[in-house]
Amino acid sequence: MGDMRSWSRFLSILSAFCAALFIPRAAPAKVDIPTGLDRGDRREIVRILGLASGGKILSDPYPLGGYQGLEVGVSVENLPVEDLGRLGNSLATPQKDVAYPKLAIGKGLYDNIDLFVHFIPYSEKTEISQYGGTLRWGAYQAKFLPLSLSLLAHFNNANFSNLLLTRTIGADVIGGINVDTVALFVGGGPVQSRGRFAGGAQGITDSGFLESETAKGFHTVIGANVQISRAFLTAQIDRYVTTVYSAKLGLRF
């Protein structure tokens, strides 16, 4: 009975969070990218889409626990794309947000080193696909306080409607505090993205040729993780040029 009550509470928290965050703001849809993009426009798009689609930890800041640690989950990311509409041959009706799901698996490798992989299978509805990973080292855990410090390296490859391909890499320092079943974490670090824009008759560049641009920035993150039995819910806010809201539901073993 206790487990049933825990699951009921967990699902009610998840439903309330998703309803408050995602449903009013965004629905699954493809990202509308304007055509006729000059160099400045392309750099801005890499800053908006490339950086913001970078890897996100969405997990308890404490290490998974060596060889036996494992977690699986499904996350939803809310990507703000309204600023794209004013670039190039501006869109008649700019989008505000686009939400998309992502599958993720985390595995403890050795001692306090964890590996997370994530991917988005291609969907005709969103025309977005992604894959990437994060390597996390639990560098410090306090002996008498529930404090931890982790170092992360992450990468992500994304495809937007076969018009823009991005490759994003970054590194973060994350500090966390765990109290009972709740964990809070905050951190940040540098991030860089390179985007390739399609040319040709169906392309989006002003030159008509394949073009590449690079953007750099600093990424900050704040989040919370709630653990109920083997299930967990993580909510996270990532700040790049834009702000990305994410939530993840999963199981940890």
Short mmCIF file of C-alpha atoms in Angstrom, two decimals:
data_model
loop_
_atom_site.label_atom_id
_atom_site.label_comp_id
_atom_site.label_asym_id
_atom_site.label_seq_id
_atom_site.Cartn_x
_atom_site.Cartn_y
_atom_site.Cartn_z
CA MET A 1 0.00 0.00 0.00
CA GLY A 2 2.87 2.35 0.81
CA ASP A 3 4.38 1.83 -2.63
CA MET A 4 0.99 2.49 -4.29
CA ARG A 5 0.59 5.75 -2.38
CA SER A 6 4.13 6.77 -3.34
CA TRP A 7 3.50 6.09 -7.01
CA SER A 8 0.18 7.97 -6.89
CA ARG A 9 1.87 10.97 -5.30
CA PHE A 10 4.72 10.83 -7.80
CA LEU A 11 2.39 10.74 -10.81
CA SER A 12 0.28 13.58 -9.46
CA ILE A 13 3.42 15.73 -9.08
CA LEU A 14 4.46 14.89 -12.64
CA SER A 15 1.02 15.67 -14.07
CA ALA A 16 0.82 19.00 -12.27
CA PHE A 17 4.31 20.00 -13.40
CA CYS A 18 3.73 19.11 -17.05
CA ALA A 19 0.35 20.82 -17.09
CA ALA A 20 1.76 24.01 -15.58
CA LEU A 21 4.93 24.12 -17.65
CA PHE A 22 4.40 22.58 -21.06
CA ILE A 23 0.76 22.38 -22.05
CA PRO A 24 0.00 26.12 -22.12
CA ARG A 25 3.29 27.03 -23.73
CA ALA A 26 4.15 24.48 -26.36
CA ALA A 27 3.06 21.45 -28.32
CA PRO A 28 5.09 18.94 -30.31
CA ALA A 29 5.84 20.56 -33.67
CA LYS A 30 8.72 21.04 -36.06
CA VAL A 31 10.97 24.07 -35.76
CA ASP A 32 10.23 26.60 -38.50
CA ILE A 33 13.54 28.01 -39.77
CA PRO A 34 13.40 31.06 -42.09
CA THR A 35 15.13 31.09 -45.48
CA GLY A 36 17.60 33.62 -46.90
CA LEU A 37 19.85 33.54 -43.84
CA ASP A 38 22.98 35.70 -43.98
CA ARG A 39 26.03 35.15 -41.79
CA GLY A 40 24.69 37.12 -38.84
CA ASP A 41 21.35 35.31 -39.01
CA ARG A 42 23.06 31.93 -39.14
CA ARG A 43 25.21 32.68 -36.11
CA GLU A 44 22.14 33.78 -34.18
CA ILE A 45 20.34 30.55 -35.08
CA VAL A 46 23.28 28.47 -33.87
CA ARG A 47 23.18 30.44 -30.62
CA ILE A 48 19.43 29.83 -30.25
CA LEU A 49 19.08 26.23 -31.48
CA GLY A 50 22.58 24.80 -31.25
CA LEU A 51 23.51 25.95 -27.76
CA ALA A 52 20.03 25.43 -26.30
CA SER A 53 19.75 21.85 -27.60
CA GLY A 54 22.99 20.89 -25.83
CA GLY A 55 23.21 18.01 -23.37
CA LYS A 56 21.33 18.28 -20.05
CA ILE A 57 22.02 16.16 -17.00
CA LEU A 58 18.43 15.93 -15.58
CA SER A 59 19.50 13.59 -12.80
CA ASP A 60 20.26 13.40 -9.09
CA PRO A 61 23.65 15.13 -8.60
CA TYR A 62 24.90 12.20 -6.48
CA PRO A 63 26.76 9.44 -8.40
CA LEU A 64 24.75 6.42 -9.55
CA GLY A 65 26.90 4.03 -7.58
CA GLY A 66 29.57 2.16 -9.51
CA TYR A 67 28.93 -0.83 -11.75
CA GLN A 68 25.43 -1.51 -10.41
CA GLY A 69 24.03 2.01 -10.80
CA LEU A 70 21.49 2.35 -13.63
CA GLU A 71 18.73 4.78 -14.54
CA VAL A 72 16.32 5.08 -17.45
CA GLY A 73 13.95 7.91 -18.19
CA VAL A 74 11.97 10.04 -20.60
CA SER A 75 12.36 13.80 -20.59
CA VAL A 76 10.52 16.69 -22.23
CA GLU A 77 12.39 19.85 -23.25
CA ASN A 78 10.71 23.16 -23.96
CA LEU A 79 12.73 25.01 -26.62
CA PRO A 80 11.96 28.74 -27.12
CA VAL A 81 12.17 29.58 -30.83
CA GLU A 82 10.22 32.83 -31.14
CA ASP A 83 13.36 34.85 -31.98
CA LEU A 84 13.95 32.75 -35.11
CA GLY A 85 10.96 34.34 -36.81
CA ARG A 86 12.61 37.77 -37.22
CA LEU A 87 15.70 36.42 -39.03
CA GLY A 88 16.27 36.07 -42.79
CA ASN A 89 13.04 36.08 -44.75
CA SER A 90 11.09 36.48 -41.53
CA LEU A 91 8.19 34.16 -40.76
CA ALA A 92 4.66 35.49 -41.06
CA THR A 93 3.67 33.82 -37.77
CA PRO A 94 6.69 33.11 -35.53
CA GLN A 95 6.52 30.12 -33.19
CA LYS A 96 6.79 30.68 -29.45
CA ASP A 97 7.97 27.33 -28.07
CA VAL A 98 8.50 23.80 -29.31
CA ALA A 99 8.43 20.83 -26.95
CA TYR A 100 9.93 17.44 -27.71
CA PRO A 101 10.53 14.16 -25.82
CA LYS A 102 13.91 12.54 -25.32
CA LEU A 103 14.93 9.06 -24.15
CA ALA A 104 17.88 8.74 -21.75
CA ILE A 105 19.89 5.99 -20.07
CA GLY A 106 22.49 6.46 -17.32
CA LYS A 107 24.99 3.83 -16.15
CA GLY A 108 27.60 3.79 -13.43
CA LEU A 109 30.93 2.78 -14.95
CA TYR A 110 33.46 2.75 -12.15
CA ASP A 111 33.56 4.23 -8.67
CA ASN A 112 32.01 7.72 -9.06
CA ILE A 113 32.08 7.89 -12.88
CA ASP A 114 28.73 7.78 -14.71
CA LEU A 115 27.86 7.73 -18.41
CA PHE A 116 24.55 9.07 -19.73
CA VAL A 117 23.34 8.67 -23.32
CA HIS A 118 20.25 10.27 -24.85
CA PHE A 119 18.51 10.24 -28.20
CA ILE A 120 15.40 11.37 -30.05
CA PRO A 121 14.18 9.02 -32.78
CA TYR A 122 13.18 10.93 -35.93
CA SER A 123 9.52 11.89 -36.00
CA GLU A 124 7.58 13.32 -38.97
CA LYS A 125 5.65 15.49 -36.50
CA THR A 126 8.70 17.30 -35.10
CA GLU A 127 11.29 16.59 -37.85
CA ILE A 128 13.89 16.64 -35.06
CA SER A 129 16.41 13.94 -34.23
CA GLN A 130 19.18 14.02 -31.64
CA TYR A 131 21.76 11.85 -29.97
CA GLY A 132 24.49 12.58 -27.47
CA GLY A 133 25.99 11.77 -24.12
CA THR A 134 27.35 13.06 -20.83
CA LEU A 135 30.28 11.78 -18.79
CA ARG A 136 30.06 12.70 -15.10
CA TRP A 137 32.69 12.37 -12.40
CA GLY A 138 31.55 12.69 -8.81
CA ALA A 139 34.65 14.57 -7.71
CA TYR A 140 33.67 15.24 -4.10
CA GLN A 141 31.16 14.00 -1.52
CA ALA A 142 31.30 15.53 1.95
CA LYS A 143 31.57 13.03 4.82
CA PHE A 144 29.36 14.81 7.35
CA LEU A 145 27.15 16.97 5.10
CA PRO A 146 24.89 15.97 2.17
CA LEU A 147 26.98 17.97 -0.29
CA SER A 148 28.53 16.85 -3.58
CA LEU A 149 30.50 18.31 -6.47
CA SER A 150 30.56 16.85 -9.99
CA LEU A 151 32.42 17.60 -13.21
CA LEU A 152 30.61 16.97 -16.50
CA ALA A 153 31.56 16.81 -20.16
CA HIS A 154 28.74 16.57 -22.69
CA PHE A 155 28.02 16.55 -26.41
CA ASN A 156 24.90 16.56 -28.57
CA ASN A 157 24.23 16.18 -32.31
CA ALA A 158 20.91 17.52 -33.58
CA ASN A 159 19.12 17.54 -36.93
CA PHE A 160 16.36 20.09 -37.58
CA SER A 161 14.28 19.15 -40.66
CA ASN A 162 17.50 18.26 -42.58
CA LEU A 163 18.02 22.03 -42.91
CA LEU A 164 20.30 22.55 -39.91
CA LEU A 165 22.74 20.10 -38.34
CA THR A 166 24.36 21.11 -35.05
CA ARG A 167 27.13 19.62 -32.94
CA THR A 168 27.33 21.00 -29.41
CA ILE A 169 29.96 20.32 -26.74
CA GLY A 170 30.42 21.69 -23.26
CA ALA A 171 31.61 21.17 -19.71
CA ASP A 172 29.92 21.97 -16.39
CA VAL A 173 30.71 22.08 -12.70
CA ILE A 174 27.65 21.02 -10.68
CA GLY A 175 27.17 21.40 -6.93
CA GLY A 176 24.41 19.44 -5.22
CA ILE A 177 22.73 18.95 -1.87
CA ASN A 178 20.70 15.83 -1.01
CA VAL A 179 18.19 15.88 1.86
CA ASP A 180 16.08 12.76 2.32
CA THR A 181 14.36 12.17 -1.06
CA VAL A 182 14.97 15.65 -2.48
CA ALA A 183 18.12 16.89 -4.22
CA LEU A 184 18.90 20.41 -5.39
CA PHE A 185 21.70 21.27 -7.80
CA VAL A 186 23.20 24.31 -9.48
CA GLY A 187 26.17 24.88 -11.77
CA GLY A 188 27.43 26.01 -15.13
CA GLY A 189 30.22 26.03 -17.66
CA PRO A 190 31.28 26.87 -21.22
CA VAL A 191 29.40 25.54 -24.25
CA GLN A 192 30.10 25.67 -27.99
CA SER A 193 28.02 24.71 -31.02
CA ARG A 194 28.76 24.40 -34.73
CA GLY A 195 25.91 24.47 -37.22
CA ARG A 196 25.73 23.43 -40.88
CA PHE A 197 23.01 25.08 -42.96
CA ALA A 198 21.58 23.47 -46.08
CA GLY A 199 22.10 25.22 -49.42
CA GLY A 200 20.67 24.55 -52.86
CA ALA A 201 17.18 25.11 -54.19
CA GLN A 202 15.55 23.85 -50.99
CA GLY A 203 18.16 25.37 -48.70
CA ILE A 204 17.96 28.23 -46.21
CA THR A 205 21.17 30.23 -46.82
CA ASP A 206 21.32 33.55 -48.69
CA SER A 207 24.29 32.32 -50.75
CA GLY A 208 22.56 29.15 -51.91
CA PHE A 209 25.54 27.10 -50.72
CA LEU A 210 26.17 24.90 -47.69
CA GLU A 211 27.37 27.19 -44.89
CA SER A 212 28.80 26.57 -41.40
CA GLU A 213 28.84 28.84 -38.35
CA THR A 214 30.06 28.52 -34.77
CA ALA A 215 28.70 30.03 -31.56
CA LYS A 216 30.14 30.02 -28.03
CA GLY A 217 28.58 30.91 -24.72
CA PHE A 218 28.28 30.18 -21.00
CA HIS A 219 25.64 27.82 -19.69
CA THR A 220 24.06 27.92 -16.22
CA VAL A 221 21.71 25.35 -14.72
CA ILE A 222 19.52 24.97 -11.66
CA GLY A 223 17.37 21.97 -10.89
CA ALA A 224 15.65 19.70 -8.40
CA ASN A 225 15.23 15.93 -8.17
CA VAL A 226 12.53 14.08 -6.21
CA GLN A 227 13.03 10.36 -5.50
CA ILE A 228 10.07 8.13 -4.60
CA SER A 229 11.01 4.48 -4.22
CA ARG A 230 12.82 3.61 -7.48
CA ALA A 231 11.09 6.37 -9.45
CA PHE A 232 12.30 9.95 -9.77
CA LEU A 233 11.19 13.25 -11.22
CA THR A 234 13.71 15.93 -12.18
CA ALA A 235 12.91 19.51 -13.14
CA GLN A 236 15.64 21.71 -14.59
CA ILE A 237 16.14 25.24 -15.94
CA ASP A 238 19.04 25.85 -18.33
CA ARG A 239 20.09 29.35 -19.34
CA TYR A 240 21.94 29.96 -22.61
CA VAL A 241 21.02 32.89 -24.86
CA THR A 242 17.50 31.61 -24.23
CA THR A 243 16.02 29.71 -21.28
CA VAL A 244 15.12 26.02 -21.65
CA TYR A 245 12.73 24.28 -19.24
CA SER A 246 12.97 20.50 -18.91
CA ALA A 247 11.43 17.67 -16.91
CA LYS A 248 12.36 14.00 -16.70
CA LEU A 249 10.50 10.98 -15.35
CA GLY A 250 12.43 7.79 -14.79
CA LEU A 251 13.52 4.81 -12.72
CA ARG A 252 16.79 4.37 -10.85
CA PHE A 253 18.17 0.95 -9.86
#
